[in-house]
């Protein structure tokens, strides 16, 4: 999935109730800040997307939202 495809998915996705526990080390308290900061970081990242923790967390959040639809 490209950054653009994922960004488009997030534009139409319902925001989950906060907080969201992505895993034992990551808890999201502000959904909009989480999404915006992760996409901003990805756009300026010089690493392969599959190795980016930002992409990993966005995909985890996507899975959690889809599981609760």
PDB file of N, CA, C and O in Angstrom:
ATOM      1  N   UNK A   1       0.856  -1.178   0.000  1.00  0.00           N
ATOM      2  CA  UNK A   1       0.000   0.000   0.000  1.00  0.00           C
ATOM      3  C   UNK A   1       0.898   1.235   0.000  1.00  0.00           C
ATOM      4  O   UNK A   1       1.835   1.322   0.781  1.00  0.00           O
ATOM      5  N   UNK A   2       0.582   2.182  -0.862  1.00  0.00           N
ATOM      6  CA  UNK A   2       1.376   3.407  -0.939  1.00  0.00           C
ATOM      7  C   UNK A   2       0.921   4.397   0.132  1.00  0.00           C
ATOM      8  O   UNK A   2      -0.172   4.258   0.703  1.00  0.00           O
ATOM      9  N   UNK A   3       1.742   5.413   0.348  1.00  0.00           N
ATOM     10  CA  UNK A   3       1.379   6.463   1.298  1.00  0.00           C
ATOM     11  C   UNK A   3       0.090   7.136   0.845  1.00  0.00           C
ATOM     12  O   UNK A   3      -0.802   7.412   1.658  1.00  0.00           O
ATOM     13  N   UNK A   4      -0.023   7.389  -0.448  1.00  0.00           N
ATOM     14  CA  UNK A   4      -1.201   8.065  -0.980  1.00  0.00           C
ATOM     15  C   UNK A   4      -2.470   7.245  -0.781  1.00  0.00           C
ATOM     16  O   UNK A   4      -3.520   7.776  -0.421  1.00  0.00           O
ATOM     17  N   UNK A   5      -2.385   5.936  -1.016  1.00  0.00           N
ATOM     18  CA  UNK A   5      -3.542   5.055  -0.805  1.00  0.00           C
ATOM     19  C   UNK A   5      -3.945   5.019   0.664  1.00  0.00           C
ATOM     20  O   UNK A   5      -5.136   5.069   0.992  1.00  0.00           O
ATOM     21  N   UNK A   6      -2.953   4.950   1.521  1.00  0.00           N
ATOM     22  CA  UNK A   6      -3.235   4.909   2.958  1.00  0.00           C
ATOM     23  C   UNK A   6      -3.813   6.242   3.436  1.00  0.00           C
ATOM     24  O   UNK A   6      -4.750   6.266   4.238  1.00  0.00           O
ATOM     25  N   UNK A   7      -3.286   7.327   2.916  1.00  0.00           N
ATOM     26  CA  UNK A   7      -3.804   8.647   3.265  1.00  0.00           C
ATOM     27  C   UNK A   7      -5.271   8.780   2.846  1.00  0.00           C
ATOM     28  O   UNK A   7      -6.101   9.299   3.601  1.00  0.00           O
ATOM     29  N   UNK A   8      -5.593   8.301   1.666  1.00  0.00           N
ATOM     30  CA  UNK A   8      -6.978   8.342   1.179  1.00  0.00           C
ATOM     31  C   UNK A   8      -7.878   7.483   2.065  1.00  0.00           C
ATOM     32  O   UNK A   8      -9.008   7.872   2.386  1.00  0.00           O
ATOM     33  N   UNK A   9      -7.394   6.332   2.483  1.00  0.00           N
ATOM     34  CA  UNK A   9      -8.174   5.458   3.369  1.00  0.00           C
ATOM     35  C   UNK A   9      -8.483   6.183   4.678  1.00  0.00           C
ATOM     36  O   UNK A   9      -9.614   6.166   5.158  1.00  0.00           O
ATOM     37  N   UNK A  10      -7.473   6.841   5.251  1.00  0.00           N
ATOM     38  CA  UNK A  10      -7.665   7.549   6.520  1.00  0.00           C
ATOM     39  C   UNK A  10      -8.613   8.733   6.387  1.00  0.00           C
ATOM     40  O   UNK A  10      -9.297   9.080   7.353  1.00  0.00           O
ATOM     41  N   UNK A  11      -8.676   9.362   5.224  1.00  0.00           N
ATOM     42  CA  UNK A  11      -9.604  10.484   5.027  1.00  0.00           C
ATOM     43  C   UNK A  11     -11.049  10.045   5.189  1.00  0.00           C
ATOM     44  O   UNK A  11     -11.902  10.815   5.606  1.00  0.00           O
ATOM     45  N   UNK A  12     -11.344   8.797   4.841  1.00  0.00           N
ATOM     46  CA  UNK A  12     -12.715   8.288   4.885  1.00  0.00           C
ATOM     47  C   UNK A  12     -12.996   7.379   6.084  1.00  0.00           C
ATOM     48  O   UNK A  12     -14.121   6.931   6.256  1.00  0.00           O
ATOM     49  N   UNK A  13     -11.988   7.117   6.886  1.00  0.00           N
ATOM     50  CA  UNK A  13     -12.148   6.183   8.009  1.00  0.00           C
ATOM     51  C   UNK A  13     -12.763   6.881   9.221  1.00  0.00           C
ATOM     52  O   UNK A  13     -12.469   8.047   9.485  1.00  0.00           O
ATOM     53  N   UNK A  14     -13.598   6.167   9.958  1.00  0.00           N
ATOM     54  CA  UNK A  14     -14.144   6.746  11.189  1.00  0.00           C
ATOM     55  C   UNK A  14     -13.059   6.768  12.272  1.00  0.00           C
ATOM     56  O   UNK A  14     -12.262   5.838  12.383  1.00  0.00           O
ATOM     57  N   UNK A  15     -13.036   7.828  13.034  1.00  0.00           N
ATOM     58  CA  UNK A  15     -12.063   7.923  14.123  1.00  0.00           C
ATOM     59  C   UNK A  15     -12.507   7.016  15.271  1.00  0.00           C
ATOM     60  O   UNK A  15     -13.664   7.035  15.679  1.00  0.00           O
ATOM     61  N   UNK A  16     -11.595   6.205  15.789  1.00  0.00           N
ATOM     62  CA  UNK A  16     -11.953   5.323  16.905  1.00  0.00           C
ATOM     63  C   UNK A  16     -12.025   6.104  18.206  1.00  0.00           C
ATOM     64  O   UNK A  16     -11.519   7.227  18.303  1.00  0.00           O
ATOM     65  N   UNK A  17     -12.647   5.506  19.191  1.00  0.00           N
ATOM     66  CA  UNK A  17     -12.670   6.114  20.520  1.00  0.00           C
ATOM     67  C   UNK A  17     -11.271   6.046  21.110  1.00  0.00           C
ATOM     68  O   UNK A  17     -10.569   5.054  20.946  1.00  0.00           O
ATOM     69  N   UNK A  18     -10.888   7.089  21.795  1.00  0.00           N
ATOM     70  CA  UNK A  18      -9.563   7.162  22.394  1.00  0.00           C
ATOM     71  C   UNK A  18      -9.642   6.761  23.855  1.00  0.00           C
ATOM     72  O   UNK A  18     -10.668   6.915  24.473  1.00  0.00           O
ATOM     73  N   UNK A  19      -8.583   6.269  24.432  1.00  0.00           N
ATOM     74  CA  UNK A  19      -7.301   5.949  23.819  1.00  0.00           C
ATOM     75  C   UNK A  19      -7.347   4.611  23.088  1.00  0.00           C
ATOM     76  O   UNK A  19      -8.196   3.774  23.354  1.00  0.00           O
ATOM     77  N   UNK A  20      -6.412   4.455  22.157  1.00  0.00           N
ATOM     78  CA  UNK A  20      -6.256   3.201  21.422  1.00  0.00           C
ATOM     79  C   UNK A  20      -4.889   2.633  21.774  1.00  0.00           C
ATOM     80  O   UNK A  20      -3.881   3.330  21.690  1.00  0.00           O
ATOM     81  N   UNK A  21      -4.859   1.380  22.192  1.00  0.00           N
ATOM     82  CA  UNK A  21      -3.613   0.696  22.521  1.00  0.00           C
ATOM     83  C   UNK A  21      -3.197  -0.130  21.304  1.00  0.00           C
ATOM     84  O   UNK A  21      -3.764  -1.186  21.055  1.00  0.00           O
ATOM     85  N   UNK A  22      -2.220   0.391  20.553  1.00  0.00           N
ATOM     86  CA  UNK A  22      -1.755  -0.318  19.359  1.00  0.00           C
ATOM     87  C   UNK A  22      -0.995  -1.579  19.733  1.00  0.00           C
ATOM     88  O   UNK A  22      -1.084  -2.590  19.061  1.00  0.00           O
ATOM     89  N   UNK A  23      -0.234  -1.499  20.790  1.00  0.00           N
ATOM     90  CA  UNK A  23       0.507  -2.637  21.327  1.00  0.00           C
ATOM     91  C   UNK A  23       0.972  -2.254  22.729  1.00  0.00           C
ATOM     92  O   UNK A  23       0.585  -1.206  23.249  1.00  0.00           O
ATOM     93  N   UNK A  24       1.794  -3.074  23.334  1.00  0.00           N
ATOM     94  CA  UNK A  24       2.201  -2.820  24.713  1.00  0.00           C
ATOM     95  C   UNK A  24       3.043  -1.558  24.883  1.00  0.00           C
ATOM     96  O   UNK A  24       3.164  -1.020  25.975  1.00  0.00           O
ATOM     97  N   UNK A  25       3.587  -1.020  23.810  1.00  0.00           N
ATOM     98  CA  UNK A  25       4.454   0.159  23.893  1.00  0.00           C
ATOM     99  C   UNK A  25       3.846   1.417  23.276  1.00  0.00           C
ATOM    100  O   UNK A  25       4.411   2.493  23.420  1.00  0.00           O
ATOM    101  N   UNK A  26       2.715   1.311  22.598  1.00  0.00           N
ATOM    102  CA  UNK A  26       2.153   2.457  21.874  1.00  0.00           C
ATOM    103  C   UNK A  26       0.674   2.645  22.181  1.00  0.00           C
ATOM    104  O   UNK A  26      -0.147   1.798  21.825  1.00  0.00           O
ATOM    105  N   UNK A  27       0.367   3.768  22.810  1.00  0.00           N
ATOM    106  CA  UNK A  27      -1.009   4.147  23.084  1.00  0.00           C
ATOM    107  C   UNK A  27      -1.266   5.498  22.432  1.00  0.00           C
ATOM    108  O   UNK A  27      -0.483   6.426  22.594  1.00  0.00           O
ATOM    109  N   UNK A  28      -2.353   5.601  21.691  1.00  0.00           N
ATOM    110  CA  UNK A  28      -2.713   6.831  21.000  1.00  0.00           C
ATOM    111  C   UNK A  28      -3.823   7.521  21.795  1.00  0.00           C
ATOM    112  O   UNK A  28      -4.849   6.915  22.088  1.00  0.00           O
ATOM    113  N   UNK A  29      -3.591   8.796  22.114  1.00  0.00           N
ATOM    114  CA  UNK A  29      -4.584   9.575  22.856  1.00  0.00           C
ATOM    115  C   UNK A  29      -5.255  10.632  21.978  1.00  0.00           C
ATOM    116  O   UNK A  29      -6.333  11.105  22.314  1.00  0.00           O
ATOM    117  N   UNK A  30      -4.599  11.030  20.895  1.00  0.00           N
ATOM    118  CA  UNK A  30      -5.129  12.052  19.996  1.00  0.00           C
ATOM    119  C   UNK A  30      -5.038  11.512  18.566  1.00  0.00           C
ATOM    120  O   UNK A  30      -3.964  11.508  17.967  1.00  0.00           O
ATOM    121  N   UNK A  31      -6.153  11.064  18.040  1.00  0.00           N
ATOM    122  CA  UNK A  31      -6.194  10.414  16.729  1.00  0.00           C
ATOM    123  C   UNK A  31      -5.714  11.345  15.613  1.00  0.00           C
ATOM    124  O   UNK A  31      -4.891  10.961  14.788  1.00  0.00           O
ATOM    125  N   UNK A  32      -6.231  12.566  15.564  1.00  0.00           N
ATOM    126  CA  UNK A  32      -5.854  13.498  14.493  1.00  0.00           C
ATOM    127  C   UNK A  32      -4.357  13.799  14.540  1.00  0.00           C
ATOM    128  O   UNK A  32      -3.694  13.814  13.496  1.00  0.00           O
ATOM    129  N   UNK A  33      -3.820  14.021  15.706  1.00  0.00           N
ATOM    130  CA  UNK A  33      -2.384  14.282  15.848  1.00  0.00           C
ATOM    131  C   UNK A  33      -1.575  13.066  15.412  1.00  0.00           C
ATOM    132  O   UNK A  33      -0.570  13.201  14.710  1.00  0.00           O
ATOM    133  N   UNK A  34      -2.014  11.882  15.799  1.00  0.00           N
ATOM    134  CA  UNK A  34      -1.347  10.650  15.415  1.00  0.00           C
ATOM    135  C   UNK A  34      -1.272  10.524  13.892  1.00  0.00           C
ATOM    136  O   UNK A  34      -0.206  10.338  13.320  1.00  0.00           O
ATOM    137  N   UNK A  35      -2.412  10.656  13.236  1.00  0.00           N
ATOM    138  CA  UNK A  35      -2.474  10.488  11.781  1.00  0.00           C
ATOM    139  C   UNK A  35      -1.639  11.557  11.082  1.00  0.00           C
ATOM    140  O   UNK A  35      -0.811  11.250  10.224  1.00  0.00           O
ATOM    141  N   UNK A  36      -1.849  12.811  11.438  1.00  0.00           N
ATOM    142  CA  UNK A  36      -1.134  13.909  10.771  1.00  0.00           C
ATOM    143  C   UNK A  36       0.373  13.814  10.965  1.00  0.00           C
ATOM    144  O   UNK A  36       1.132  13.977  10.012  1.00  0.00           O
ATOM    145  N   UNK A  37       0.818  13.549  12.182  1.00  0.00           N
ATOM    146  CA  UNK A  37       2.258  13.500  12.444  1.00  0.00           C
ATOM    147  C   UNK A  37       2.907  12.297  11.759  1.00  0.00           C
ATOM    148  O   UNK A  37       4.037  12.394  11.279  1.00  0.00           O
ATOM    149  N   UNK A  38       2.209  11.182  11.688  1.00  0.00           N
ATOM    150  CA  UNK A  38       2.780  10.002  11.040  1.00  0.00           C
ATOM    151  C   UNK A  38       2.904  10.192   9.522  1.00  0.00           C
ATOM    152  O   UNK A  38       3.920   9.836   8.934  1.00  0.00           O
ATOM    153  N   UNK A  39       1.888  10.779   8.905  1.00  0.00           N
ATOM    154  CA  UNK A  39       1.982  11.021   7.464  1.00  0.00           C
ATOM    155  C   UNK A  39       3.038  12.072   7.150  1.00  0.00           C
ATOM    156  O   UNK A  39       3.766  11.948   6.175  1.00  0.00           O
ATOM    157  N   UNK A  40       3.127  13.093   7.969  1.00  0.00           N
ATOM    158  CA  UNK A  40       4.155  14.117   7.763  1.00  0.00           C
ATOM    159  C   UNK A  40       5.544  13.496   7.853  1.00  0.00           C
ATOM    160  O   UNK A  40       6.414  13.755   7.025  1.00  0.00           O
ATOM    161  N   UNK A  41       5.744  12.644   8.848  1.00  0.00           N
ATOM    162  CA  UNK A  41       7.031  11.966   8.997  1.00  0.00           C
ATOM    163  C   UNK A  41       7.345  11.043   7.835  1.00  0.00           C
ATOM    164  O   UNK A  41       8.485  10.970   7.376  1.00  0.00           O
ATOM    165  N   UNK A  42       6.336  10.331   7.348  1.00  0.00           N
ATOM    166  CA  UNK A  42       6.548   9.416   6.222  1.00  0.00           C
ATOM    167  C   UNK A  42       6.943  10.152   4.944  1.00  0.00           C
ATOM    168  O   UNK A  42       7.765   9.669   4.173  1.00  0.00           O
ATOM    169  N   UNK A  43       6.350  11.303   4.739  1.00  0.00           N
ATOM    170  CA  UNK A  43       6.639  12.059   3.518  1.00  0.00           C
ATOM    171  C   UNK A  43       8.081  12.553   3.481  1.00  0.00           C
ATOM    172  O   UNK A  43       8.635  12.758   2.414  1.00  0.00           O
ATOM    173  N   UNK A  44       8.683  12.744   4.656  1.00  0.00           N
ATOM    174  CA  UNK A  44      10.054  13.229   4.715  1.00  0.00           C
ATOM    175  C   UNK A  44      11.059  12.132   5.035  1.00  0.00           C
ATOM    176  O   UNK A  44      12.253  12.380   5.079  1.00  0.00           O
ATOM    177  N   UNK A  45      10.582  10.915   5.253  1.00  0.00           N
ATOM    178  CA  UNK A  45      11.463   9.796   5.610  1.00  0.00           C
ATOM    179  C   UNK A  45      12.311   9.380   4.414  1.00  0.00           C
ATOM    180  O   UNK A  45      11.854   9.397   3.285  1.00  0.00           O
ATOM    181  N   UNK A  46      13.508   8.973   4.719  1.00  0.00           N
ATOM    182  CA  UNK A  46      14.418   8.512   3.665  1.00  0.00           C
ATOM    183  C   UNK A  46      14.623   6.995   3.764  1.00  0.00           C
ATOM    184  O   UNK A  46      15.600   6.480   3.285  1.00  0.00           O
ATOM    185  N   UNK A  47      13.681   6.306   4.393  1.00  0.00           N
ATOM    186  CA  UNK A  47      13.797   4.854   4.555  1.00  0.00           C
ATOM    187  C   UNK A  47      12.709   4.162   3.742  1.00  0.00           C
ATOM    188  O   UNK A  47      11.700   4.767   3.374  1.00  0.00           O
ATOM    189  N   UNK A  48      12.921   2.906   3.487  1.00  0.00           N
ATOM    190  CA  UNK A  48      11.921   2.088   2.798  1.00  0.00           C
ATOM    191  C   UNK A  48      10.670   1.995   3.680  1.00  0.00           C
ATOM    192  O   UNK A  48      10.763   1.785   4.889  1.00  0.00           O
ATOM    193  N   UNK A  49       9.504   2.152   3.084  1.00  0.00           N
ATOM    194  CA  UNK A  49       8.261   2.175   3.854  1.00  0.00           C
ATOM    195  C   UNK A  49       8.051   0.929   4.695  1.00  0.00           C
ATOM    196  O   UNK A  49       7.524   1.003   5.798  1.00  0.00           O
ATOM    197  N   UNK A  50       8.450  -0.216   4.188  1.00  0.00           N
ATOM    198  CA  UNK A  50       8.236  -1.459   4.933  1.00  0.00           C
ATOM    199  C   UNK A  50       9.097  -1.531   6.185  1.00  0.00           C
ATOM    200  O   UNK A  50       8.834  -2.352   7.054  1.00  0.00           O
ATOM    201  N   UNK A  51      10.102  -0.674   6.289  1.00  0.00           N
ATOM    202  CA  UNK A  51      10.973  -0.670   7.466  1.00  0.00           C
ATOM    203  C   UNK A  51      10.702   0.521   8.381  1.00  0.00           C
ATOM    204  O   UNK A  51      11.414   0.729   9.346  1.00  0.00           O
ATOM    205  N   UNK A  52       9.672   1.274   8.086  1.00  0.00           N
ATOM    206  CA  UNK A  52       9.371   2.480   8.854  1.00  0.00           C
ATOM    207  C   UNK A  52       8.416   2.188  10.003  1.00  0.00           C
ATOM    208  O   UNK A  52       7.314   1.667   9.785  1.00  0.00           O
ATOM    209  N   UNK A  53       8.794   2.546  11.235  1.00  0.00           N
ATOM    210  CA  UNK A  53       7.869   2.376  12.364  1.00  0.00           C
ATOM    211  C   UNK A  53       6.608   3.225  12.194  1.00  0.00           C
ATOM    212  O   UNK A  53       5.544   2.849  12.672  1.00  0.00           O
ATOM    213  N   UNK A  54       6.728   4.358  11.508  1.00  0.00           N
ATOM    214  CA  UNK A  54       5.553   5.196  11.268  1.00  0.00           C
ATOM    215  C   UNK A  54       4.522   4.447  10.433  1.00  0.00           C
ATOM    216  O   UNK A  54       3.328   4.448  10.746  1.00  0.00           O
ATOM    217  N   UNK A  55       4.973   3.803   9.379  1.00  0.00           N
ATOM    218  CA  UNK A  55       4.073   3.024   8.514  1.00  0.00           C
ATOM    219  C   UNK A  55       3.491   1.850   9.287  1.00  0.00           C
ATOM    220  O   UNK A  55       2.294   1.567   9.177  1.00  0.00           O
ATOM    221  N   UNK A  56       4.305   1.196  10.077  1.00  0.00           N
ATOM    222  CA  UNK A  56       3.835   0.052  10.870  1.00  0.00           C
ATOM    223  C   UNK A  56       2.707   0.472  11.802  1.00  0.00           C
ATOM    224  O   UNK A  56       1.677  -0.204  11.893  1.00  0.00           O
ATOM    225  N   UNK A  57       2.864   1.601  12.492  1.00  0.00           N
ATOM    226  CA  UNK A  57       1.820   2.055  13.418  1.00  0.00           C
ATOM    227  C   UNK A  57       0.554   2.476  12.671  1.00  0.00           C
ATOM    228  O   UNK A  57      -0.561   2.212  13.141  1.00  0.00           O
ATOM    229  N   UNK A  58       0.698   3.129  11.516  1.00  0.00           N
ATOM    230  CA  UNK A  58      -0.487   3.491  10.734  1.00  0.00           C
ATOM    231  C   UNK A  58      -1.248   2.251  10.278  1.00  0.00           C
ATOM    232  O   UNK A  58      -2.485   2.223  10.308  1.00  0.00           O
ATOM    233  N   UNK A  59      -0.522   1.222   9.864  1.00  0.00           N
ATOM    234  CA  UNK A  59      -1.180  -0.014   9.430  1.00  0.00           C
ATOM    235  C   UNK A  59      -1.836  -0.743  10.599  1.00  0.00           C
ATOM    236  O   UNK A  59      -2.919  -1.325  10.451  1.00  0.00           O
ATOM    237  N   UNK A  60      -1.221  -0.697  11.785  1.00  0.00           N
ATOM    238  CA  UNK A  60      -1.846  -1.298  12.971  1.00  0.00           C
ATOM    239  C   UNK A  60      -3.152  -0.593  13.304  1.00  0.00           C
ATOM    240  O   UNK A  60      -4.155  -1.231  13.614  1.00  0.00           O
ATOM    241  N   UNK A  61      -3.128   0.736  13.253  1.00  0.00           N
ATOM    242  CA  UNK A  61      -4.342   1.502  13.542  1.00  0.00           C
ATOM    243  C   UNK A  61      -5.417   1.173  12.512  1.00  0.00           C
ATOM    244  O   UNK A  61      -6.586   0.996  12.853  1.00  0.00           O
ATOM    245  N   UNK A  62      -5.048   1.069  11.247  1.00  0.00           N
ATOM    246  CA  UNK A  62      -5.988   0.725  10.186  1.00  0.00           C
ATOM    247  C   UNK A  62      -6.646  -0.623  10.470  1.00  0.00           C
ATOM    248  O   UNK A  62      -7.861  -0.777  10.359  1.00  0.00           O
ATOM    249  N   UNK A  63      -5.850  -1.609  10.852  1.00  0.00           N
ATOM    250  CA  UNK A  63      -6.396  -2.933  11.167  1.00  0.00           C
ATOM    251  C   UNK A  63      -7.372  -2.883  12.340  1.00  0.00           C
ATOM    252  O   UNK A  63      -8.421  -3.534  12.318  1.00  0.00           O
ATOM    253  N   UNK A  64      -7.035  -2.099  13.356  1.00  0.00           N
ATOM    254  CA  UNK A  64      -7.927  -1.986  14.512  1.00  0.00           C
ATOM    255  C   UNK A  64      -9.249  -1.308  14.132  1.00  0.00           C
ATOM    256  O   UNK A  64     -10.315  -1.733  14.573  1.00  0.00           O
ATOM    257  N   UNK A  65      -9.164  -0.284  13.306  1.00  0.00           N
ATOM    258  CA  UNK A  65     -10.391   0.407  12.870  1.00  0.00           C
ATOM    259  C   UNK A  65     -11.244  -0.539  12.031  1.00  0.00           C
ATOM    260  O   UNK A  65     -12.454  -0.648  12.234  1.00  0.00           O
ATOM    261  N   UNK A  66     -10.624  -1.242  11.082  1.00  0.00           N
ATOM    262  CA  UNK A  66     -11.374  -2.179  10.241  1.00  0.00           C
ATOM    263  C   UNK A  66     -12.009  -3.300  11.057  1.00  0.00           C
ATOM    264  O   UNK A  66     -13.116  -3.738  10.758  1.00  0.00           O
ATOM    265  N   UNK A  67     -11.333  -3.743  12.087  1.00  0.00           N
ATOM    266  CA  UNK A  67     -11.861  -4.830  12.917  1.00  0.00           C
ATOM    267  C   UNK A  67     -13.075  -4.387  13.721  1.00  0.00           C
ATOM    268  O   UNK A  67     -13.892  -5.223  14.118  1.00  0.00           O
ATOM    269  N   UNK A  68     -13.212  -3.086  13.939  1.00  0.00           N
ATOM    270  CA  UNK A  68     -14.311  -2.572  14.745  1.00  0.00           C
ATOM    271  C   UNK A  68     -15.417  -1.908  13.929  1.00  0.00           C
ATOM    272  O   UNK A  68     -16.295  -1.283  14.476  1.00  0.00           O
ATOM    273  N   UNK A  69     -15.375  -2.050  12.612  1.00  0.00           N
ATOM    274  CA  UNK A  69     -16.424  -1.457  11.772  1.00  0.00           C
ATOM    275  C   UNK A  69     -17.691  -2.278  11.815  1.00  0.00           C
ATOM    276  O   UNK A  69     -17.750  -3.417  11.985  1.00  0.00           O
TER     277      UNK A  69
END
